[in-house]
mmCIF file of C-alpha atoms and ligand atoms in Angstrom:
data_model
loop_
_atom_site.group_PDB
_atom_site.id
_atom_site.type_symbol
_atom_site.label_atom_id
_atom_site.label_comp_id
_atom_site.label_asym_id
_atom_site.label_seq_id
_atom_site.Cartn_x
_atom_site.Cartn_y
_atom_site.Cartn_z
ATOM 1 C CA UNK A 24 0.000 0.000 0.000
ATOM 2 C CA UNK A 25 1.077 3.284 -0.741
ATOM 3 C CA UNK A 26 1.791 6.574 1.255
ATOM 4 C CA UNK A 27 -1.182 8.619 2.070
ATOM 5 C CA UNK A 28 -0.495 11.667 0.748
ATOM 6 C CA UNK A 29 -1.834 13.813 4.045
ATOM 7 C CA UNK A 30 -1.974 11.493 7.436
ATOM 8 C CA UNK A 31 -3.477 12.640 10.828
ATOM 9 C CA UNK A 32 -2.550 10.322 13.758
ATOM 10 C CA UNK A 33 -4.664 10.206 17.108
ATOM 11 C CA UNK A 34 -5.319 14.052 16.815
ATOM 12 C CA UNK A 35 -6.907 15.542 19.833
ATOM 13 C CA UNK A 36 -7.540 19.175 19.607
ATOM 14 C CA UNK A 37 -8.905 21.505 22.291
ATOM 15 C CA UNK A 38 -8.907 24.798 24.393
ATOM 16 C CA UNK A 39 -5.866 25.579 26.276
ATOM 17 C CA UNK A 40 -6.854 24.180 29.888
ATOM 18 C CA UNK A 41 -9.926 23.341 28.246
ATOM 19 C CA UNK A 42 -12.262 20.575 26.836
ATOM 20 C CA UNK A 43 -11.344 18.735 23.870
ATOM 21 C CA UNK A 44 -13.095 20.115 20.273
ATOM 22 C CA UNK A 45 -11.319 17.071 18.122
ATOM 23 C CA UNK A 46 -10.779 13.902 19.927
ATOM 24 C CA UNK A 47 -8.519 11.412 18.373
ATOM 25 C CA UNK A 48 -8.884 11.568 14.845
ATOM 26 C CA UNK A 49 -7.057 9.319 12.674
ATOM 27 C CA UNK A 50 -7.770 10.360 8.695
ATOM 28 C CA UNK A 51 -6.238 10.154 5.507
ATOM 29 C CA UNK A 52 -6.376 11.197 1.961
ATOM 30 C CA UNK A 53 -4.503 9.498 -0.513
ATOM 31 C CA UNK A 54 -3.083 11.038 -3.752
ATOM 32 C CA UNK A 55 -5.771 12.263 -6.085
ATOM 33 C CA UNK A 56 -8.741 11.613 -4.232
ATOM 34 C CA UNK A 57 -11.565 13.575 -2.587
ATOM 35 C CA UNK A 58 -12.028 12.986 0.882
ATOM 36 C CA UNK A 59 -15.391 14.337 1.936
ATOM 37 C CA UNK A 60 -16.018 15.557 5.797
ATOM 38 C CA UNK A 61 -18.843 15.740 7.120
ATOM 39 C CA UNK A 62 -21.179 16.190 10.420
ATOM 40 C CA UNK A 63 -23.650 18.349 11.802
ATOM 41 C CA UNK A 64 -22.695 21.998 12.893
ATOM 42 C CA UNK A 65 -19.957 22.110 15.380
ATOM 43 C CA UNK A 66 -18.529 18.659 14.744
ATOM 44 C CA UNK A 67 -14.921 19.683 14.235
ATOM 45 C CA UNK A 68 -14.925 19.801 10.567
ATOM 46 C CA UNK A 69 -13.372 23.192 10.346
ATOM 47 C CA UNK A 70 -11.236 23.169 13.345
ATOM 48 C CA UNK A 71 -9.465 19.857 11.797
ATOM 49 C CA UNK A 72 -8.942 21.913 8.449
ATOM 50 C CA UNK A 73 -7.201 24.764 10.557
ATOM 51 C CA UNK A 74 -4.848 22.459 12.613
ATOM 52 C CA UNK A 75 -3.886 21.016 8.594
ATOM 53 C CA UNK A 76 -3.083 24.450 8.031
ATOM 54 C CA UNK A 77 -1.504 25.222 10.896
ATOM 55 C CA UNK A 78 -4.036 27.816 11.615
ATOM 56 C CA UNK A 79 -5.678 26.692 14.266
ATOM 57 C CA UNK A 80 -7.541 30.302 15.896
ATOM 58 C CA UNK A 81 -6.188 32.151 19.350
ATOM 59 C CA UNK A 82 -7.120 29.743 22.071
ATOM 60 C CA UNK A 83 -7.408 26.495 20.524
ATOM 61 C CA UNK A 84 -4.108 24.433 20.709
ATOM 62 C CA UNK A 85 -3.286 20.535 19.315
ATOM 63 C CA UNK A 86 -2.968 18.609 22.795
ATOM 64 C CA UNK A 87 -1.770 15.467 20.861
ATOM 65 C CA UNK A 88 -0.773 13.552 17.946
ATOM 66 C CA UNK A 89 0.383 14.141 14.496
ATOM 67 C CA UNK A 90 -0.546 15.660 11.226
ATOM 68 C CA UNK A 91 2.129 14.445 8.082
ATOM 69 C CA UNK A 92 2.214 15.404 4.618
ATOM 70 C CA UNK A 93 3.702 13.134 2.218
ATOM 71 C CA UNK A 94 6.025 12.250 4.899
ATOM 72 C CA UNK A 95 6.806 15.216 6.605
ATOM 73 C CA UNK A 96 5.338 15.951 9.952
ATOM 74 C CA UNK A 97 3.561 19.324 9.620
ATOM 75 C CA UNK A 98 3.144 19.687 13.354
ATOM 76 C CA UNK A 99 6.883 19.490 14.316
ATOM 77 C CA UNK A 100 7.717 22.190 12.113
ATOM 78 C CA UNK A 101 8.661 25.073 12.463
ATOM 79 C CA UNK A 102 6.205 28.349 11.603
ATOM 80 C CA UNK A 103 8.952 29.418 9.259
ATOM 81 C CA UNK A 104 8.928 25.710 7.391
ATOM 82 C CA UNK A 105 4.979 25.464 8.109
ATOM 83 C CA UNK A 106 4.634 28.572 5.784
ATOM 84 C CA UNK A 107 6.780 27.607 3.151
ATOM 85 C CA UNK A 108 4.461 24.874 2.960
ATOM 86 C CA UNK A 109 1.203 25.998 2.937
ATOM 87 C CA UNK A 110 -0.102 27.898 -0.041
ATOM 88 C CA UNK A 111 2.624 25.841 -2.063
ATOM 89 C CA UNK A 112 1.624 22.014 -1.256
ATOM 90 C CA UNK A 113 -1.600 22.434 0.668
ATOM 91 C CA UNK A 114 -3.921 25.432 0.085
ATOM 92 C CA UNK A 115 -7.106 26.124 1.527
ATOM 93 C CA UNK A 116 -10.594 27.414 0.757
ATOM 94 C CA UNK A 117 -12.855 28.887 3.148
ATOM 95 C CA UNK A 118 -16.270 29.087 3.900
ATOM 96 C CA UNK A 119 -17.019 32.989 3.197
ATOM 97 C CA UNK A 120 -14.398 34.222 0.621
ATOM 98 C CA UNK A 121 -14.818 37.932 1.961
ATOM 99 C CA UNK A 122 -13.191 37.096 5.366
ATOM 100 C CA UNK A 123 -10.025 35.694 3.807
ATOM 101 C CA UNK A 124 -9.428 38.237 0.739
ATOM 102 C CA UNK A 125 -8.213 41.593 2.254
ATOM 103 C CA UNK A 126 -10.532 44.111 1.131
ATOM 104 C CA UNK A 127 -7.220 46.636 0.350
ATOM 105 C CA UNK A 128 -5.734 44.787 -2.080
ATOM 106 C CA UNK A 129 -6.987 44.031 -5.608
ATOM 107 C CA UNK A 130 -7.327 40.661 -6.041
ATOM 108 C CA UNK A 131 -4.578 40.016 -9.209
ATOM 109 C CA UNK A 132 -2.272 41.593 -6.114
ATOM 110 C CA UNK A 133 -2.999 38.960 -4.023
ATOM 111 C CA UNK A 134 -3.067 35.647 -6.467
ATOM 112 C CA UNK A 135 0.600 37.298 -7.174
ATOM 113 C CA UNK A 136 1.654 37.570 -3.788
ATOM 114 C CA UNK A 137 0.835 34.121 -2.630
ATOM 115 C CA UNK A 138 3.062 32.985 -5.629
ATOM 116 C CA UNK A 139 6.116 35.800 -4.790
ATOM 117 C CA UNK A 140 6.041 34.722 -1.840
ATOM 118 C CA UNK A 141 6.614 30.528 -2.674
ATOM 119 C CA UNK A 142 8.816 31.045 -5.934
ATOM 120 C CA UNK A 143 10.724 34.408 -5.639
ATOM 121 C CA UNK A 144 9.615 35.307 -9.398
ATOM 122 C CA UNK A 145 9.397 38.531 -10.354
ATOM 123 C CA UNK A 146 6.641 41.101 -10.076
ATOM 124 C CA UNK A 147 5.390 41.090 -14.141
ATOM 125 C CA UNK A 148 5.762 36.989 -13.927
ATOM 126 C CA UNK A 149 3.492 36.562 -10.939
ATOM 127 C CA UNK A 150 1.249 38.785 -12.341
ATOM 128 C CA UNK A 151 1.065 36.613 -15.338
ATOM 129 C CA UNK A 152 0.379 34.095 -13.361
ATOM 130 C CA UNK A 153 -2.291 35.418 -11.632
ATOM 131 C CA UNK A 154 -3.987 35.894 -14.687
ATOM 132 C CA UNK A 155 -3.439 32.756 -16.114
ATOM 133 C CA UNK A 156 -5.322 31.145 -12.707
ATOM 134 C CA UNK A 157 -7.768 33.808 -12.920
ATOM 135 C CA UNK A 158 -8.965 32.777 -16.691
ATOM 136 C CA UNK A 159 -8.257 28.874 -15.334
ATOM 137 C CA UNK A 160 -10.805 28.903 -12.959
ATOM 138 C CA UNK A 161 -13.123 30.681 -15.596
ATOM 139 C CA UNK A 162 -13.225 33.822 -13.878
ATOM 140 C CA UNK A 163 -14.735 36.285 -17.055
ATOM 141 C CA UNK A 164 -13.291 39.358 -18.130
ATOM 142 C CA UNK A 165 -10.004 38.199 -15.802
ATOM 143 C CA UNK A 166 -7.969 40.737 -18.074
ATOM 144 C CA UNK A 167 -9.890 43.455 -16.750
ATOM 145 C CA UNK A 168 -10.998 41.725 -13.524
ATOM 146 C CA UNK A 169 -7.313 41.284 -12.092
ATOM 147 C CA UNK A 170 -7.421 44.693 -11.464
ATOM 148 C CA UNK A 171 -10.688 44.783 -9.088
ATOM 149 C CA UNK A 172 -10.600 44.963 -5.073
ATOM 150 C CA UNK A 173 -12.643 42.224 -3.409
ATOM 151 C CA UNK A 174 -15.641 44.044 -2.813
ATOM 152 C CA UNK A 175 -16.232 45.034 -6.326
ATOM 153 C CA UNK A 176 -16.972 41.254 -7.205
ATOM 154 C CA UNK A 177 -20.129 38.755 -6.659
ATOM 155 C CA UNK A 178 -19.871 36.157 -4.104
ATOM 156 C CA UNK A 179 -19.539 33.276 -6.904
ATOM 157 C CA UNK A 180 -16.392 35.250 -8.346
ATOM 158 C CA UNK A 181 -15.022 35.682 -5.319
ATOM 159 C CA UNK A 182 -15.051 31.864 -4.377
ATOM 160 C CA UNK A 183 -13.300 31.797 -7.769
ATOM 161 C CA UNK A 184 -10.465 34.293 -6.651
ATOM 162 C CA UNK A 185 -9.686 31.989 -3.632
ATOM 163 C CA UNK A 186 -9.871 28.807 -5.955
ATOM 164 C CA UNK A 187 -7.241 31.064 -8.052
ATOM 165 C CA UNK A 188 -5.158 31.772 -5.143
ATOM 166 C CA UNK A 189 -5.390 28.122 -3.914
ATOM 167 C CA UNK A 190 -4.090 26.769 -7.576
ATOM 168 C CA UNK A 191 -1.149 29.607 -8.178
ATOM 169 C CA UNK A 192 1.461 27.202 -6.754
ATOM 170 C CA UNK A 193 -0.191 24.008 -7.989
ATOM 171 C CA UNK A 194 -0.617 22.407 -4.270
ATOM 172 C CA UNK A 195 -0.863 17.876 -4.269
ATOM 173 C CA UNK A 196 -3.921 19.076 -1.924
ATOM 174 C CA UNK A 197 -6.395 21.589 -1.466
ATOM 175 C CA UNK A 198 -8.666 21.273 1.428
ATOM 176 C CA UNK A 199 -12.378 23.133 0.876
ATOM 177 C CA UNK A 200 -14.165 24.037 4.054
ATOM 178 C CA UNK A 201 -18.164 24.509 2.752
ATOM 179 C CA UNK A 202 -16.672 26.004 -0.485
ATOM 180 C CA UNK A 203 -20.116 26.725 -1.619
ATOM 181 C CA UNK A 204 -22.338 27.014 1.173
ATOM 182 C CA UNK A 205 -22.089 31.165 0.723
ATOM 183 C CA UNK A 206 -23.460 30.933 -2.905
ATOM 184 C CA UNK A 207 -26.613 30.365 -4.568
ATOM 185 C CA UNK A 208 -27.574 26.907 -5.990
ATOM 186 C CA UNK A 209 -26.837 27.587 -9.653
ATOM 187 C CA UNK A 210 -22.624 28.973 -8.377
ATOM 188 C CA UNK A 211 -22.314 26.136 -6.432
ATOM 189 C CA UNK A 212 -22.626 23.812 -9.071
ATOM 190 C CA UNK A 213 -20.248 25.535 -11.156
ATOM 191 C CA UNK A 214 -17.700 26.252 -8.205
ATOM 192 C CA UNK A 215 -18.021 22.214 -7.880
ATOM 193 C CA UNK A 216 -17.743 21.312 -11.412
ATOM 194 C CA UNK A 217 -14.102 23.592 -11.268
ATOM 195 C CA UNK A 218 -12.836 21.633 -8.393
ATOM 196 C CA UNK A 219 -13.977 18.810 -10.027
ATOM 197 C CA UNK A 220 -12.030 19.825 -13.003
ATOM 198 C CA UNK A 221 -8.833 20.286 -11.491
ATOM 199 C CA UNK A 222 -8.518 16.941 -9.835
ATOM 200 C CA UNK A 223 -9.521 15.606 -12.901
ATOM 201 C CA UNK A 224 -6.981 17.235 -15.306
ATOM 202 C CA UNK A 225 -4.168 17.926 -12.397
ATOM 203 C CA UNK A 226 -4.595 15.309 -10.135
ATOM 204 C CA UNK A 227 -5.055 17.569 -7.637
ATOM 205 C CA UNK A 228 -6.088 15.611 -4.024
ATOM 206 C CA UNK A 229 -9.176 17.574 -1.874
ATOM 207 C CA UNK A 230 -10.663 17.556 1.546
ATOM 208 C CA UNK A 231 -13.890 18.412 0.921
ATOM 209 C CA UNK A 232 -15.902 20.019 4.113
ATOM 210 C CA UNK A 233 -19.783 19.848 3.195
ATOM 211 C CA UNK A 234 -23.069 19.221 4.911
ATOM 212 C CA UNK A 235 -24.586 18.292 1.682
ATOM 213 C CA UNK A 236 -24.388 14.772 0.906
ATOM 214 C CA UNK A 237 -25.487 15.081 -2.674
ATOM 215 C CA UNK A 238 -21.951 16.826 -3.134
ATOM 216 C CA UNK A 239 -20.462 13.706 -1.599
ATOM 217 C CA UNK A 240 -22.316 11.189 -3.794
ATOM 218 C CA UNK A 241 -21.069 13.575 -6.645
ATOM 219 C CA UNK A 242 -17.640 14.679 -6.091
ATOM 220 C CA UNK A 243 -16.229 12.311 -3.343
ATOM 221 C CA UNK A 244 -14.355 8.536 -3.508
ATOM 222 C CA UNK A 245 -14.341 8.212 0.554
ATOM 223 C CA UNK A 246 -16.408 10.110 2.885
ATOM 224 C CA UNK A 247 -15.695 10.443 6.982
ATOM 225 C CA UNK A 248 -18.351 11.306 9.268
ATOM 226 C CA UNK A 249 -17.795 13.266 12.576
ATOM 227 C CA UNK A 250 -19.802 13.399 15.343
ATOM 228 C CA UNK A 251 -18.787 15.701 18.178
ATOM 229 C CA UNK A 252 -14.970 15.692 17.541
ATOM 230 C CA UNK A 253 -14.519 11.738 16.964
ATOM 231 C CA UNK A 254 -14.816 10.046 13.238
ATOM 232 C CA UNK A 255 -17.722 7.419 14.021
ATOM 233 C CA UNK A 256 -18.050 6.178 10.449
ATOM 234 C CA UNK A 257 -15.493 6.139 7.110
ATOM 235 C CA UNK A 258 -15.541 4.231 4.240
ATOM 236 C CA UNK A 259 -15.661 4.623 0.488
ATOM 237 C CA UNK A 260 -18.708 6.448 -0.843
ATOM 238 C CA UNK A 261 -20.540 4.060 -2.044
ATOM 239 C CA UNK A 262 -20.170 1.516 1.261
ATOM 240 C CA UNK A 263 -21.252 4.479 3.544
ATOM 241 C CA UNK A 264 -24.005 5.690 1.102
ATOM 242 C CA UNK A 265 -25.430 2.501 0.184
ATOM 243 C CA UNK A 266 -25.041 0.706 3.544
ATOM 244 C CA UNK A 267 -24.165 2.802 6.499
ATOM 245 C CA UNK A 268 -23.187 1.385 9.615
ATOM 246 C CA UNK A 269 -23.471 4.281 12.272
ATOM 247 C CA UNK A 270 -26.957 5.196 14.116
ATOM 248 C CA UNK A 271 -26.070 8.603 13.186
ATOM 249 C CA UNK A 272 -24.726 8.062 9.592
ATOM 250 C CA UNK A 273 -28.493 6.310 9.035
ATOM 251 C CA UNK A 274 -30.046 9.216 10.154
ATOM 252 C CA UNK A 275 -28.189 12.005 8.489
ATOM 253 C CA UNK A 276 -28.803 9.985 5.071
ATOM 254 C CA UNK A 277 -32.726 9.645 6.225
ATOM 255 C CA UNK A 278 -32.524 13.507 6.995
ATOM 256 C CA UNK A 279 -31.867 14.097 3.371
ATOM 257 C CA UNK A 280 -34.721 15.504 2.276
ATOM 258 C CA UNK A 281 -34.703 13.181 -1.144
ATOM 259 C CA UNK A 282 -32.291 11.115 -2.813
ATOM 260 C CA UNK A 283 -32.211 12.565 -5.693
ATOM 261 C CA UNK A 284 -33.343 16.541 -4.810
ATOM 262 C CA UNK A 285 -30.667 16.328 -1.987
ATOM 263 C CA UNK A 286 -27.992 18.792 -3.449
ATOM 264 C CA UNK A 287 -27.971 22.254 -1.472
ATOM 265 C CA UNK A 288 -30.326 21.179 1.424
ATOM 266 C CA UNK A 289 -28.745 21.022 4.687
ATOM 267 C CA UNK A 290 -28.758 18.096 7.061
ATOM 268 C CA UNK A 291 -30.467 19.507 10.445
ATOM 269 C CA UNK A 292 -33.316 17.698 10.853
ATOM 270 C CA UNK A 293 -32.383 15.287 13.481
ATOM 271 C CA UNK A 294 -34.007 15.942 16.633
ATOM 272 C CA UNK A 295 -31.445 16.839 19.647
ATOM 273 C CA UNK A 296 -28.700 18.623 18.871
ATOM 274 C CA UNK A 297 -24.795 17.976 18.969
ATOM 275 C CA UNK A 298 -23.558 17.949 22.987
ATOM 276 C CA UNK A 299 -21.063 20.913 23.809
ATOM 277 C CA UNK A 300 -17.707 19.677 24.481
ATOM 278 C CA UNK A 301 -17.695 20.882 27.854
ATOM 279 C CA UNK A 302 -20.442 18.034 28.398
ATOM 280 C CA UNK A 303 -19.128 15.548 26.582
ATOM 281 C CA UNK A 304 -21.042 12.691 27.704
ATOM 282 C CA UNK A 305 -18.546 9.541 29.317
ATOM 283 C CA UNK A 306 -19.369 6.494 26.841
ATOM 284 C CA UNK A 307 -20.317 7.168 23.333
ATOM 285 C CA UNK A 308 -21.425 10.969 22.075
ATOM 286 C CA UNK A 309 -23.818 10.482 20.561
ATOM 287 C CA UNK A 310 -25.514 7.740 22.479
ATOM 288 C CA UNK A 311 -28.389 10.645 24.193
ATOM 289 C CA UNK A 312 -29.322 10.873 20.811
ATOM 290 C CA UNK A 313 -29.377 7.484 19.331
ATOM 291 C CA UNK A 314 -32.799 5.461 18.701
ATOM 292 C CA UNK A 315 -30.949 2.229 19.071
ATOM 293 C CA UNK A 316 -28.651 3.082 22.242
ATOM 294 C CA UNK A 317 -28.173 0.212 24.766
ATOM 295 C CA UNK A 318 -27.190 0.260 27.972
ATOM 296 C CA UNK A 319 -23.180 0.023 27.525
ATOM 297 C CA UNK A 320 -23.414 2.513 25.120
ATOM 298 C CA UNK A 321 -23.451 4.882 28.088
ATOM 299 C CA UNK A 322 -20.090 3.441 29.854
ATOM 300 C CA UNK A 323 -17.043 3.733 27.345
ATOM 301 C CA UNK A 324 -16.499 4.765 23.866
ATOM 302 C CA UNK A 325 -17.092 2.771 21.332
ATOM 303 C CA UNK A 326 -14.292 1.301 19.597
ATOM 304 C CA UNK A 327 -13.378 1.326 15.732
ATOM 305 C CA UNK A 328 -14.119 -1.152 14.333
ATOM 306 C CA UNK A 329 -12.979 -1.702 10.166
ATOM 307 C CA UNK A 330 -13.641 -4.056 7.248
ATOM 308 C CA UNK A 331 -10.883 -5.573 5.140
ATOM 309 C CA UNK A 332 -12.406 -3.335 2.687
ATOM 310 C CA UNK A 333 -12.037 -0.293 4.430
ATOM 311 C CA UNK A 334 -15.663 0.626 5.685
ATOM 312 C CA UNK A 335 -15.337 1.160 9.573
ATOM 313 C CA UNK A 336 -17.340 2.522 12.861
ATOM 314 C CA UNK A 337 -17.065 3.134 16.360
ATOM 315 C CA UNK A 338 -20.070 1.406 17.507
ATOM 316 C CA UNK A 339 -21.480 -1.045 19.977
ATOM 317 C CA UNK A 340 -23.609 -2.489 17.359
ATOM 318 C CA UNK A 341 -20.829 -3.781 15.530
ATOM 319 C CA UNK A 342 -18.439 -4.717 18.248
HETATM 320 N N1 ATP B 408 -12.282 30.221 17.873
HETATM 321 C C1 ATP B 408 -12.751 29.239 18.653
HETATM 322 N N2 ATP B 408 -12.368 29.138 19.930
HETATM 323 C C2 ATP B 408 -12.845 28.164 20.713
HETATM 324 N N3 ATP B 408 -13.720 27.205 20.315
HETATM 325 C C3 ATP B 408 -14.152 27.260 19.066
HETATM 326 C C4 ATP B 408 -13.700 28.273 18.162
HETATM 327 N N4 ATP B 408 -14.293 28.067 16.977
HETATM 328 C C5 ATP B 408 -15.089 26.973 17.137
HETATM 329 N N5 ATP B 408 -15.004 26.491 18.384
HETATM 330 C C6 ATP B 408 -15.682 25.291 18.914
HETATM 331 O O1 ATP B 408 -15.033 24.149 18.368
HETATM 332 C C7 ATP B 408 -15.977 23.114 18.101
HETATM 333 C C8 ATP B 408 -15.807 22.651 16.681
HETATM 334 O O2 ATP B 408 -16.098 23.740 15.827
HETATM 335 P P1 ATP B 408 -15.883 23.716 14.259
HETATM 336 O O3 ATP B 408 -15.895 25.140 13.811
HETATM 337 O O4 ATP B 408 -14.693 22.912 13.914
HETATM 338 O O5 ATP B 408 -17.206 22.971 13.772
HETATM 339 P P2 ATP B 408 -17.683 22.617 12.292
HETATM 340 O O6 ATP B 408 -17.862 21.144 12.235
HETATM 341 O O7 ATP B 408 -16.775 23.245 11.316
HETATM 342 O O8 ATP B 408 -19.132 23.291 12.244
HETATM 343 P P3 ATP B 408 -19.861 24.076 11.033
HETATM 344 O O9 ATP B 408 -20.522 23.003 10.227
HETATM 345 O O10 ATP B 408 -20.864 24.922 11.744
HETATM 346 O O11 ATP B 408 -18.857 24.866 10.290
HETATM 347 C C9 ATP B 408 -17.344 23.701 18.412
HETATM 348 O O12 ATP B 408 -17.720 23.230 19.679
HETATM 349 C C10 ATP B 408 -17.120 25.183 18.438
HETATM 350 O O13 ATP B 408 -18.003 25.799 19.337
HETATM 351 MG MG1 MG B 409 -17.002 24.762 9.935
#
C-alpha cells in the first residue's frame, strides 16, 4: 500500500486548559482523491482543516498527535517551514471568501503575492500568473478583472479568486471548508464542477468540508463522518451511502430531504442537537441521541471497528 499523501494520527484538539473540540482523529487522503467531511454543525470539521493548516484560531491548541504530509510531519515544524508549505503544497478554501481576501488589495495583487512569496519570481511573472489562474478557474473578463478589489466582485467570483489563489502554486492538496455554502444553488454547481475539473486534469487531491451529501455522492471517492470531535463512520462512498453502519450516519442519510433533490439542502433535521464539548457525555457521544442506544453505550467509547475493505465505525452495534 502506498503513502497517504496527508496522514493525521490520534489528533486531539482543544482549548488551552480546556475541553477537547477534536478527539482522536485518525484520517487520511490518498493522492488524487476527494475525501469528503462531514457532520452536523460544530462537529470539528473546520477546526481539523485549521490544525492542517496550521491555523488553528487564538485559544485552541493541538494537545496530541500528528498531522504528516507526504512524509513530513507538519506539526513538528517550524512556523517558518509550516509557511513555506502551505499555499505551495496544501492550500485552503474557506467558507465565506470575503473574510479571507483583504478588502485593500486588488485581487490580481494577491493571487501574485501568494506565488512571490513561494517562488521568488518577479513582479510582471506573478502577475502573469495570476492571470493565467484567474482565466483557469473561468473567472470572465479576468484581463480586466485582475485589477478589481474584493468588494467590487459577486460572491460566486469571489469563491473563484480563492480557488485562483489556492491553484497559483499548484498544491498535491487543497482542502475546501463549505466552499459553496455562501453561494446560490446555480454557483455552487459551477464552483463544484471547477474543483472537479482540477482533480480531474491535475490530479489535484481535496478535503472536501460539506453538509450536503449530494456533493459527496457527486464529487467524493471516501467520505468520513464526525460526530462531536470523533470520526464514528469512514468508508468509500458508495459503502457508507449505500449501507451505512453508524446510528447517526443512518439518520443524516434519512434527513436528506430526497435522494435525488438532496444537493444544497442542509442536514439539520435530526431531533437533539450535537452535545457541547464541555459536556461531553462519558461512553459514546452520541448515544443521548441514538434510537438504538443500549445500555453500555453509556459506559465507554465505542471502539473502531474496520472491514478488510475499508468501511469502519465506532459502535457497539458492531463490536
Ligand atoms: N475560535 C474558537 N475558539 C474556541 N472554540 C471554538 C472556536 N471556533 C469553534 N469552536 C468550537 O469548536 C468546536 C468545533 O467547531 P468547528 O468550527 O470545527 O465545527 P464545524 O464542524 O466546522 O461546524 P460548522 O458546520 O458549523 O462549520 C465547536 O464546539 C465550536 O463551538
Ligand atoms: Mg465549519
Amino acid at each position: 500500500m502506498t503513502e497517504p499523501l496527508l496522514a493525521l494520527s490520534s489528533l486531539t484538539l482543544g482549548l488551552r486548559m480546556g475541553a477537547d473540540l477534536v478527539r482522536g482523529l485518525d484520517l487520511h487522503v490518498n493522492r488524487g482523491e476527494v475525501l469528503a467531511v462531514v457532520g452536523e454543525s460544530g462537529c470539528g470539521k473546520s477546526m481539523t482543516a485549521l490544525a492542517v493548516m496550521g491555523l488553528l484560531p487564538d485559544g485552541v491548541t493541538r494537545k496530541s498527535g500528528s498531522v504528516t504530509l507526504d512524509g513530513i510531519a507538519l506539526t513538528s515544524l517550524s512556523a517558518r517551514r509550516l509557511r513555506a508549505i502551505r499555499g505551495k503544497r496544501i492550500a485552503m478554501i474557506f467558507q465565506e471568501p470575503m473574510t479571507s481576501l483583504n478588502p485593500v488589495l486588488t485581487v490580481g495583487e494577491q493571487i501574485a503575492e501568494v506565488v512571490r512569496q513561494h517562488e521568488g519570481v518577479s513582479h510582471r511573472a506573478a502577475r502573469a500568473r495570476a492571470l493565467e489562474m484567474m482565466n483557469r478557474v473561468k473567472l470572465p473578463d479576468a484581463a480586466r478583472r485582475i485589477d478589481a478589489f474584493p468588494h467590487q466582485l459577486s460572491g460566486g467570483q469571489r469563491q473563484r479568486v480563492m480557488i485562483a489563489a489556492a491553484l497559483a502554486c499548484g498544491p498535491d492538496l487543497i482542502i475546501a471548508d463549505e466552499p459553496t455554502t455562501a453561494l446560490d444553488v446555480t454557483i455552487q454547481a459551477e464552483v463544484l464542477r471547477l474543483l472537479d475539473e482540477l482533480r480531474r486534469d491535475h490530479g489535484t487531491a481535496l478535503m472536501l468540508i460539506t453538509h450536503d451529501l449530494g456533493v459527496v455522492e457527486a464529487m467524493a471517492d471516501r467520505v468520513a463522518v464526525l460526530y462531536a470531535g470523533v470520526k464514528i463512520e469512514e468508508g468509500r462512498v458508495e459503502q457508507v451511502l449505500d449501507g451505512p453502519r453508524h446510528p447517526y450516519t443512518r439518520m443524516l442519510m434519512a434527513a436528506r430531504p430526497d435522494a435525488d433533490a438532496g444537493r444544497g439542502k442542509r442536514l439539520v433535521e435530526i431531533a437533539g442537537s450535537v452535545p457541547s464539548p464541555d459536556a461531553m457525555p462519558p461512553g459514546c457521544a452520541f448515544a443521548p441521541r441514538c434510537p438504538q442506544v443500549k445500555p453500555r453505550c453509556h459506559d465507554r467509547p465505542p471502539a473502531w471497528r474496520g472491514t478488510a475493505e475499508g468501511h469502519g465505525c465506532a459502535c457497539v452495534l458492531h463490536d
